[in-house]
mmCIF file of C-alpha atoms and ligand atoms in Angstrom:
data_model
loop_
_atom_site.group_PDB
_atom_site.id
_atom_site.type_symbol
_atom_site.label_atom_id
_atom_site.label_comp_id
_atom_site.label_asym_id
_atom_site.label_seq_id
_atom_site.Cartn_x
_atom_site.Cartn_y
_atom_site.Cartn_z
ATOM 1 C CA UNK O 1 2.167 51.519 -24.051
ATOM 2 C CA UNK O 2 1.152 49.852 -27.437
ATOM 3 C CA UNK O 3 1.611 46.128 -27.523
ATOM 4 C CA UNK O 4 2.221 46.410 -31.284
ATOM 5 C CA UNK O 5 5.953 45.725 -32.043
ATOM 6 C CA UNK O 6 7.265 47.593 -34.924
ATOM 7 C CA UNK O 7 10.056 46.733 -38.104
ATOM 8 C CA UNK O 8 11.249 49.033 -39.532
ATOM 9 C CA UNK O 9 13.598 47.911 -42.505
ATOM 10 C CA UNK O 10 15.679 50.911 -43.379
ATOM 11 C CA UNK O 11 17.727 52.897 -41.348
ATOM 12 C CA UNK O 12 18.723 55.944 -43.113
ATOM 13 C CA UNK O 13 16.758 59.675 -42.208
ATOM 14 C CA UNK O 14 13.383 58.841 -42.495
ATOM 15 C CA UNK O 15 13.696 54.956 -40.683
ATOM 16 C CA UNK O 16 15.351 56.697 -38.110
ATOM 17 C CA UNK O 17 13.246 59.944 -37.406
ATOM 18 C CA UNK O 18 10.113 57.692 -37.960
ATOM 19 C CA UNK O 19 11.717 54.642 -35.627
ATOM 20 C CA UNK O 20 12.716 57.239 -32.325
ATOM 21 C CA UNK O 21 9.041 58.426 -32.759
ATOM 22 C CA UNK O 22 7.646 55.217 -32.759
ATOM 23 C CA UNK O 23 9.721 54.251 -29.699
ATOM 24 C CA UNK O 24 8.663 57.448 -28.127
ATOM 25 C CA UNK O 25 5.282 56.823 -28.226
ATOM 26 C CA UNK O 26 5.381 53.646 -26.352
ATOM 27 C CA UNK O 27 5.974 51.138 -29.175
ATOM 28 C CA UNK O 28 8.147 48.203 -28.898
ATOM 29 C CA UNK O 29 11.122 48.826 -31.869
ATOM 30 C CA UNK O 30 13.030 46.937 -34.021
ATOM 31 C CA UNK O 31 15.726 48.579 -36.653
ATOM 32 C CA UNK O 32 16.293 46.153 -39.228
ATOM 33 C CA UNK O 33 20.141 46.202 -39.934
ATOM 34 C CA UNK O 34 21.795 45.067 -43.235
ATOM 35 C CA UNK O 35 24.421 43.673 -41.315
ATOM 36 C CA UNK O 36 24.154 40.006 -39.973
ATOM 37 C CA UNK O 37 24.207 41.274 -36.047
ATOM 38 C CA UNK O 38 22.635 39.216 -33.240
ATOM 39 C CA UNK O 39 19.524 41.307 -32.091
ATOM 40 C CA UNK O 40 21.127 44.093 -29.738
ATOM 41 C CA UNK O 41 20.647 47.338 -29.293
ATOM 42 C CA UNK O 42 22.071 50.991 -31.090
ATOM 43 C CA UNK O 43 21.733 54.190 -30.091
ATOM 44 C CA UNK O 44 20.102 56.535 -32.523
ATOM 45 C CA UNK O 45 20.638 60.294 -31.954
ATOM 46 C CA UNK O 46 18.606 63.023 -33.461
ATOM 47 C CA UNK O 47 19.524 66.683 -33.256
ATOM 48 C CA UNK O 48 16.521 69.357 -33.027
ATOM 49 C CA UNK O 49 17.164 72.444 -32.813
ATOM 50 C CA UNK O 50 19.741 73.397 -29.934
ATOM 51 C CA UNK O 51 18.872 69.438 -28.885
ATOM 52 C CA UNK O 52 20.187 66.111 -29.194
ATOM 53 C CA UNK O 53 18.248 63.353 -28.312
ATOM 54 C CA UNK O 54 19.475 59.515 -27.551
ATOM 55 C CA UNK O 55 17.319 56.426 -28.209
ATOM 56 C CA UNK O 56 18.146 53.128 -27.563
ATOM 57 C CA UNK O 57 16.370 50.621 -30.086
ATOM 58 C CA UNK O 58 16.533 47.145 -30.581
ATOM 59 C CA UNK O 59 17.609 46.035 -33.323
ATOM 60 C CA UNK O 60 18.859 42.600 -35.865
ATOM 61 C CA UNK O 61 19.372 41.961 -39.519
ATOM 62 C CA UNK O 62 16.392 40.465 -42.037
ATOM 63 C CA UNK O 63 18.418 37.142 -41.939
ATOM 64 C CA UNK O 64 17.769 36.750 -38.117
ATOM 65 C CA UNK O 65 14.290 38.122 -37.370
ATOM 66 C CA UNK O 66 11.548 36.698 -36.653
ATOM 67 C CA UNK O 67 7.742 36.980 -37.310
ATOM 68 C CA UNK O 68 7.136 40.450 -38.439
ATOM 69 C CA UNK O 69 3.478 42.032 -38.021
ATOM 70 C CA UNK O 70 3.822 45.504 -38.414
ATOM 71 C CA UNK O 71 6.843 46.614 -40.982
ATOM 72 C CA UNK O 72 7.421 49.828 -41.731
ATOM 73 C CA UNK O 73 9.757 50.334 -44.632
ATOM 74 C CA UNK O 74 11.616 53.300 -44.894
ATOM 75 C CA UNK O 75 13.774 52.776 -48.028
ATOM 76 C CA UNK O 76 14.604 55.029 -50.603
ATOM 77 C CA UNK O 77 11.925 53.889 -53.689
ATOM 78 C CA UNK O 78 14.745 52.367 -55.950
ATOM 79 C CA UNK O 79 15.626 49.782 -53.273
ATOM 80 C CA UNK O 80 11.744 49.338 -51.792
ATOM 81 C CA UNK O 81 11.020 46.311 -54.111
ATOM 82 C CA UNK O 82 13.938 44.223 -53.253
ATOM 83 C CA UNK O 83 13.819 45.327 -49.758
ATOM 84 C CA UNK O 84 10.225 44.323 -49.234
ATOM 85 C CA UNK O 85 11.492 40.966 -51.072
ATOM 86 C CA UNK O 86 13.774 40.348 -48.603
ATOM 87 C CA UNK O 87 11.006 40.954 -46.138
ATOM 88 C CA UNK O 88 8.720 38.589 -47.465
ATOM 89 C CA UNK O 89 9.485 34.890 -45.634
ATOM 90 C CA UNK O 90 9.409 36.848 -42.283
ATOM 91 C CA UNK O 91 6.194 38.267 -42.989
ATOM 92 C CA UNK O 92 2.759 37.112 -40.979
ATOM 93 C CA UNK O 93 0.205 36.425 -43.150
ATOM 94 C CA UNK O 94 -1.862 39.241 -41.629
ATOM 95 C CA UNK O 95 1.584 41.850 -41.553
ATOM 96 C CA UNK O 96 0.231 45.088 -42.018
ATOM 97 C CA UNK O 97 3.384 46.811 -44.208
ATOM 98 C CA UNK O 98 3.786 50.260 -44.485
ATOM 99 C CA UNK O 99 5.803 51.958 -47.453
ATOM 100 C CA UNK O 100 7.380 55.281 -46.831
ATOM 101 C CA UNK O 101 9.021 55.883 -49.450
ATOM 102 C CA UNK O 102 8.895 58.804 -52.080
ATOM 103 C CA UNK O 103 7.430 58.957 -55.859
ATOM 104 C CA UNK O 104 5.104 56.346 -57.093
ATOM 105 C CA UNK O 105 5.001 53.390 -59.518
ATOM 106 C CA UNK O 106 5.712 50.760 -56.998
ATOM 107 C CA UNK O 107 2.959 49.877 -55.458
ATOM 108 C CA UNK O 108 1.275 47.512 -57.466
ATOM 109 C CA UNK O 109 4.383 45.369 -57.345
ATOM 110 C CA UNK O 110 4.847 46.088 -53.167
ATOM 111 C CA UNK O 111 0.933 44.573 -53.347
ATOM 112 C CA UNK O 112 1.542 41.321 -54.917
ATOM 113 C CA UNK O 113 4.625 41.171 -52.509
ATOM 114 C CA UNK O 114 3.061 41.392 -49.243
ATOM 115 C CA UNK O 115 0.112 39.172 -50.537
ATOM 116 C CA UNK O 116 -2.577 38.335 -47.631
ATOM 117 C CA UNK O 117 -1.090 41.132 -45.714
ATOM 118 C CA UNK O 118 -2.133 44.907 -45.670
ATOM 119 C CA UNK O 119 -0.184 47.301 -47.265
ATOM 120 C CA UNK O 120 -0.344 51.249 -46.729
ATOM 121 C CA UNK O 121 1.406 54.273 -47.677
ATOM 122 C CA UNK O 122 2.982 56.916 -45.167
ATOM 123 C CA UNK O 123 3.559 60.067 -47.055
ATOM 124 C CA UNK O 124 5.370 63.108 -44.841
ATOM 125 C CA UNK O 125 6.934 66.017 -45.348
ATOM 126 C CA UNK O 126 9.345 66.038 -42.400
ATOM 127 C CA UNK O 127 12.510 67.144 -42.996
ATOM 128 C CA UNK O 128 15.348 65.217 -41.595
ATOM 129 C CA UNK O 129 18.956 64.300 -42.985
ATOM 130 C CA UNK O 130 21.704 61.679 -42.075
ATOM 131 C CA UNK O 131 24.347 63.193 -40.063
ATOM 132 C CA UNK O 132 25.926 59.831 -40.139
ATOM 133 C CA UNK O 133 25.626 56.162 -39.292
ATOM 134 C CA UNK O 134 22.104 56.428 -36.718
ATOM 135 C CA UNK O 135 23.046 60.144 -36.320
ATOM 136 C CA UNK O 136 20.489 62.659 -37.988
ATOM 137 C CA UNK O 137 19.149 66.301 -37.715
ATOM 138 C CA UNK O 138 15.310 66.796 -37.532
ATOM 139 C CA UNK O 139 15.533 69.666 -39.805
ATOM 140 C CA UNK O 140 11.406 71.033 -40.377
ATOM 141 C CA UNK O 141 8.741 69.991 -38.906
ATOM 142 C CA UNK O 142 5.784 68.647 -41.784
ATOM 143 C CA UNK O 143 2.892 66.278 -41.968
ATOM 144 C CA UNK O 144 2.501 63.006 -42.214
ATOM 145 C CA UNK O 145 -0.387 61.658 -44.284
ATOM 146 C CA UNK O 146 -1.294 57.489 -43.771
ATOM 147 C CA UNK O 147 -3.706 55.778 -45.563
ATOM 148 C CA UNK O 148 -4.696 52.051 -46.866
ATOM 149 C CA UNK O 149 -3.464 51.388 -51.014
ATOM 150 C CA UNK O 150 -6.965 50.720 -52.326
ATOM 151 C CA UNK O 151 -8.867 52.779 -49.491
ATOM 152 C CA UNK O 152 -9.988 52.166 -45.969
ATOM 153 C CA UNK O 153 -10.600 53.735 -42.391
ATOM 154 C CA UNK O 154 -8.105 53.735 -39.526
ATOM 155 C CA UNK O 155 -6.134 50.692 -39.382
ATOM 156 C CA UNK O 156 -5.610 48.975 -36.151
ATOM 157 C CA UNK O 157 -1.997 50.334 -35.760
ATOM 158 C CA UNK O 158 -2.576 54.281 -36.355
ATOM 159 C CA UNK O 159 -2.965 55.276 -32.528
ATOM 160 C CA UNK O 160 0.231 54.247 -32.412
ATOM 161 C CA UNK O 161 1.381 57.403 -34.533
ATOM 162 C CA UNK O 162 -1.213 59.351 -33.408
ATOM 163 C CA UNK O 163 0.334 58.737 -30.044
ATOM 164 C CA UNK O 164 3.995 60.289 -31.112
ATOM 165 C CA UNK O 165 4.634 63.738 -32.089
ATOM 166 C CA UNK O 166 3.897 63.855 -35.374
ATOM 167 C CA UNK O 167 1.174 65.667 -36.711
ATOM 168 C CA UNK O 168 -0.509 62.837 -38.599
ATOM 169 C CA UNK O 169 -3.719 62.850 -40.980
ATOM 170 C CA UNK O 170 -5.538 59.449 -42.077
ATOM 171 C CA UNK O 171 -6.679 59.648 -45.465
ATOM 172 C CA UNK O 172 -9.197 57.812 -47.295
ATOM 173 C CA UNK O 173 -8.161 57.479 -50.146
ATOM 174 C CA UNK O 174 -4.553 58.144 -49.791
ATOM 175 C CA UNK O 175 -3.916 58.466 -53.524
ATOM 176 C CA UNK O 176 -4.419 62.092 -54.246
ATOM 177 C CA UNK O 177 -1.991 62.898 -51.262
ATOM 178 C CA UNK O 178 0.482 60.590 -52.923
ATOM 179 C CA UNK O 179 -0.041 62.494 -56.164
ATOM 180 C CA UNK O 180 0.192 65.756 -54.246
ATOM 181 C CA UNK O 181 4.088 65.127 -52.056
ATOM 182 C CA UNK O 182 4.768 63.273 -55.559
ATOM 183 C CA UNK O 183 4.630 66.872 -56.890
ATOM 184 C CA UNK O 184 6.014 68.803 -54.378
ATOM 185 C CA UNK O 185 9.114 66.360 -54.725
ATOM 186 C CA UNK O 186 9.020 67.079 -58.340
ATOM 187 C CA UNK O 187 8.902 70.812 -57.440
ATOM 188 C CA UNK O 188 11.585 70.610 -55.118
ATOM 189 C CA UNK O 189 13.771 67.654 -55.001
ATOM 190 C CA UNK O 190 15.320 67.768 -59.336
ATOM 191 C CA UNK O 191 16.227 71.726 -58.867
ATOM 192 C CA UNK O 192 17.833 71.068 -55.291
ATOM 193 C CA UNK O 193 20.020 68.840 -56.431
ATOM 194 C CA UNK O 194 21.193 69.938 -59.677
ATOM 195 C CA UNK O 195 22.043 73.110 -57.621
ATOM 196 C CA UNK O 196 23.669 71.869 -54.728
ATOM 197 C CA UNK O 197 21.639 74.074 -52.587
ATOM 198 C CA UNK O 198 18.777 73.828 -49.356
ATOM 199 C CA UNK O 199 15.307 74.075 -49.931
ATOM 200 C CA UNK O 200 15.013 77.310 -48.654
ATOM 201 C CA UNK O 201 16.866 78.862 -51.383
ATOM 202 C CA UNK O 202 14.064 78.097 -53.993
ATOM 203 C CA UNK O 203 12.139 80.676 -52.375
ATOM 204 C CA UNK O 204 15.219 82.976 -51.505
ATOM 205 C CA UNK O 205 16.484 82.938 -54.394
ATOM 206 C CA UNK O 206 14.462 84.682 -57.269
ATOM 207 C CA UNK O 207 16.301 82.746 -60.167
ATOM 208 C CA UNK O 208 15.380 79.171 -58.613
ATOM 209 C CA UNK O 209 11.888 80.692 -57.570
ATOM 210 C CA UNK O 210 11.119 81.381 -61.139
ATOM 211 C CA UNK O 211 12.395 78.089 -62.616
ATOM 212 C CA UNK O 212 10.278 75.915 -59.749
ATOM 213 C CA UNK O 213 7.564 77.786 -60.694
ATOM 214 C CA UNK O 214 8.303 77.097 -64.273
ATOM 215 C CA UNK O 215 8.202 73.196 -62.849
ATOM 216 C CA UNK O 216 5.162 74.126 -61.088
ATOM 217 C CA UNK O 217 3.290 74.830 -64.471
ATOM 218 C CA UNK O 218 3.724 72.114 -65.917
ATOM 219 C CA UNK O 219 3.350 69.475 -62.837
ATOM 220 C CA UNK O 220 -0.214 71.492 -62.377
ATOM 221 C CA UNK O 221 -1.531 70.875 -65.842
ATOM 222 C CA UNK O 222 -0.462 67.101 -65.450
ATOM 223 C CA UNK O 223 -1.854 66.664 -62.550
ATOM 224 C CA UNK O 224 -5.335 68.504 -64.215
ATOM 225 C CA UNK O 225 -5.359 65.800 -67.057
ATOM 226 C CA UNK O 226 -4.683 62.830 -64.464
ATOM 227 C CA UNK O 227 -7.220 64.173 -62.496
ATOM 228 C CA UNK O 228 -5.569 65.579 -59.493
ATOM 229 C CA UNK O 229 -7.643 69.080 -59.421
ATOM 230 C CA UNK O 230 -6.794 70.204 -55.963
ATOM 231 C CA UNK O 231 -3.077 69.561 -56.211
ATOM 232 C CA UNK O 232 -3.089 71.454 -60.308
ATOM 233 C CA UNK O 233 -4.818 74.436 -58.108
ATOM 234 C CA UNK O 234 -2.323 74.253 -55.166
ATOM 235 C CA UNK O 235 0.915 73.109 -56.599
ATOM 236 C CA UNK O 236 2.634 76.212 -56.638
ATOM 237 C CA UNK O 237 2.263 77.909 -53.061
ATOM 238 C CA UNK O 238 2.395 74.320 -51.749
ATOM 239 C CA UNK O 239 5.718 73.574 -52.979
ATOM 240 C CA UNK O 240 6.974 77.344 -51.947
ATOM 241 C CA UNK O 241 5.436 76.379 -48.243
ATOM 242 C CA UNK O 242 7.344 73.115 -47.968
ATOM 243 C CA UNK O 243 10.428 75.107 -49.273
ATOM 244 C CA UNK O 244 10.034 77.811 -46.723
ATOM 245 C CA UNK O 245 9.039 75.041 -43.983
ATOM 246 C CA UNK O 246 11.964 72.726 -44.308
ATOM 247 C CA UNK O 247 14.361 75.582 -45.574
ATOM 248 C CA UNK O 248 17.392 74.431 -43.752
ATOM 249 C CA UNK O 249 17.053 70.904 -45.291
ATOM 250 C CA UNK O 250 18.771 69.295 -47.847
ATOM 251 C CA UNK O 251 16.384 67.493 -49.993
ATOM 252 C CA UNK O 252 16.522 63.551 -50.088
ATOM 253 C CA UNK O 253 17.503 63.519 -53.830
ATOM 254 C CA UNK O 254 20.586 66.305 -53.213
ATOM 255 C CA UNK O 255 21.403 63.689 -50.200
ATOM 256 C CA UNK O 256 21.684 60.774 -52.385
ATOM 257 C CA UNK O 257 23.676 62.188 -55.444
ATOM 258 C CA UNK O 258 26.131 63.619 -53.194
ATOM 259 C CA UNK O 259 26.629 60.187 -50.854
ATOM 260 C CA UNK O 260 26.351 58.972 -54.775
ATOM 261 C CA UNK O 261 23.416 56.703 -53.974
ATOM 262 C CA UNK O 262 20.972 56.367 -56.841
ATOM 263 C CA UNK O 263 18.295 58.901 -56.611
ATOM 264 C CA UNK O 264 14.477 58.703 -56.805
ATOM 265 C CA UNK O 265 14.411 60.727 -59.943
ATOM 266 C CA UNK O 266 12.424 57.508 -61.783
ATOM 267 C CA UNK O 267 9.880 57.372 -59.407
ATOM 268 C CA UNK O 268 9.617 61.343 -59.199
ATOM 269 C CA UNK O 269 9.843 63.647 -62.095
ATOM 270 C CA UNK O 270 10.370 60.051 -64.328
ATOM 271 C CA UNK O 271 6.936 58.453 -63.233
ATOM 272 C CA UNK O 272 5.553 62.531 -63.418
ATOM 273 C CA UNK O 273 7.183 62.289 -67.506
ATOM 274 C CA UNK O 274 5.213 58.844 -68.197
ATOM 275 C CA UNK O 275 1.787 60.503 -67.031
ATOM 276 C CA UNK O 276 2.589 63.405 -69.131
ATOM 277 C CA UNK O 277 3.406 61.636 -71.960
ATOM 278 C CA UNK O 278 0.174 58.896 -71.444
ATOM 279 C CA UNK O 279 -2.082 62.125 -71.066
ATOM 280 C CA UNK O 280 -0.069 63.780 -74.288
ATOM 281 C CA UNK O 281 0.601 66.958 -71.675
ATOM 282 C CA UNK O 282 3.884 68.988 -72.586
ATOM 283 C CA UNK O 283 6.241 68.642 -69.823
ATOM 284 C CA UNK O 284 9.719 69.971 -71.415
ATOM 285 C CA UNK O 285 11.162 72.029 -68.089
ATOM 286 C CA UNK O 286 11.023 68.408 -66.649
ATOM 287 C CA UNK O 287 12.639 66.937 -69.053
ATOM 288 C CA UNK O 288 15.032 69.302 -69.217
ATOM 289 C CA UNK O 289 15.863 68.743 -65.511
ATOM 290 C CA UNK O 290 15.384 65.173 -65.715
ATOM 291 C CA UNK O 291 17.863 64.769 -68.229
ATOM 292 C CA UNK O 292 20.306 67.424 -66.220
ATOM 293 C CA UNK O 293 19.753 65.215 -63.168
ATOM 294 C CA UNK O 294 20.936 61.816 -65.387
ATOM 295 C CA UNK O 295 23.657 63.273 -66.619
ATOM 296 C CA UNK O 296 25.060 64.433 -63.192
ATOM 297 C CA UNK O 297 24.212 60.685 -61.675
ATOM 298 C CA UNK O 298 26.012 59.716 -63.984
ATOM 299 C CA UNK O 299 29.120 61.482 -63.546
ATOM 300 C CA UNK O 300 28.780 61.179 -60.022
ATOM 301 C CA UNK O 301 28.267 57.471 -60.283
ATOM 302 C CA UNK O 302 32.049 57.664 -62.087
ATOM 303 C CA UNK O 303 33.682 59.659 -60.352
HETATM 304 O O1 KPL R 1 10.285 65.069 -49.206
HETATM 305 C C1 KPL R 1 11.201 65.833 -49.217
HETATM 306 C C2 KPL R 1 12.497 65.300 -49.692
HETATM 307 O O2 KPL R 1 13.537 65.908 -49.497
HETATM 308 O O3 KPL R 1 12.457 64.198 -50.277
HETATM 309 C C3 KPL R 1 11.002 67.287 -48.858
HETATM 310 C C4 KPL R 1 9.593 67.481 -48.324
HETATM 311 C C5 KPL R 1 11.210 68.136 -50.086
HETATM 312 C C6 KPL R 1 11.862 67.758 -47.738
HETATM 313 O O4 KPL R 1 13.182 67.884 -48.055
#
């Protein structure tokens, strides 16, 4: 049993999946709840398969916690910033903060936020999606890739994952893998939800196949100019993997537009568009579904 006690400030898919885990592996839990409740506890299920499974976590609102050492923070990238804001007076001056969220461009900001604390990325490819309030489906099994922003070795607090039943991998440094699920998002997450359909389909389906490969170019001879060799070489039958591996999932972005919740697309294919354009590398297929993706936000956002 780990005497660490874990935040975790966001309760949607990911907080969840990542919170029972925690929990399961011994960890002392606390979901952080928008709502002003007294610290109590909810039951979170998560289907699996033929299986549900029922966890009972602790759990209080931002205005009524106390000293947090170890947050995770599982929100969506648009609302990480103010989230982590939120977090900051409850925050130990050692807190060790981990980001989960997807995309990038938000970490130098997260930094100056946490200030003497530590602050690390979590990058995974496990598929899960809200069934409803605490209710989700574990959807595909993935990876889940930790590291410290600015480098570093095994931080006090990974046996703790290592210790549930993810399959985790410490990196050092953890940029490259951000790049790398940055473009498998770009890959998958724009053409998933512009078509309303699971990730498995982009490999079904020989139409979508072609256009994500058409992505695929492009996001590999970015990620050549910025650097990013391995993930320009393995972009392609990466993304078609994850596809295949979390085919009955409905990617986060497709999630969002539908429960008409802003959508990462800034901190995806957007923050993918500024690198193209700083590194003067042609990127129109992503525009194109950038702009497609806009629109239907848009439209969504009115309905
Ligand atoms: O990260 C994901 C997402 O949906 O945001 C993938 C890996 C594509 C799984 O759906």
């Amino acid at each position: 049993m780990s005497e660490r006690h874990w935040h975790v400030l966001g309760a949607g898919a990911m907080g969840c999946l990542l919170a029972s885990q925690l929990q399961r592996a011994g960890c002392r839990v606390t979901l952080l709840l928008r709502d002003p409740l007294p610290v109590a506890q909810v039951r979170v299920s998560v289907e699996s398969g033929d299986t549900s499974s029922q966890y009972a976590i602790e759990a209080t609102s931002l205005a009524r916690v106390g000293v947090i050492d170890y947050l995770l923070v599982t929100t969506k990238a648009p609302q990480l910033l103010d989230a982590l804001e939120q977090a900051r007076s409850a925050l130990a001056p050692a807190a060790r903060v981990i980001v989960a969220a997807n995309g990038m461009g938000y970490l130098e900001e997260a930094r100056a936020i946490v200030g003497s604390g530590e602050l690390y990325c979590c990058s995974t490819t496990e598929g899960a999606f809200r069934l409803g309030p605490l209710h989700i489906r574990h959807a595909g099994r993935g990876k889940t890739l930790l590291g410290r922003v600015g480098g570093g070795g095994p931080a006090d607090w990974y046996p703790d994952w290592l210790g549930s039943e993810l399959s985790c991998e410490w990196l050092n440094p953890v940029e490259p893998a951000l790049w790398h699920k940055l473009a498998i998002n770009c890959a998958i997450n724009p053409l998933t939800a512009t078509h309303g359909c699971r990730n498995g389909e982009l490999a079904s389906n020989l139409e979508l196949r072609r256009r994500m490969g058409a992505l695929c170019d492009e996001i590999a001879a970015v990620s050549a100019a910025a650097g990013y060799a391995d993930t320009a070489r393995r972009v392609h039958e990466d993304a078609l993997q994850v596809a295949r591996a979390t085919a009955e999932n409905r990617s986060s972005m497709l999630q969002d537009l539908e429960a008409q919740r802003p959508t990462e697309i800034d901190y995806i294919t957007g923050y993918l568009l500024r690198e193209a354009k700083r590194l003067a590398v042609p990127a129109p297929e992503n525009s194109r579904i950038y702009r497609q993706l806009k629109a239907l936000e848009k439209a969504r956002a009115g309905d």
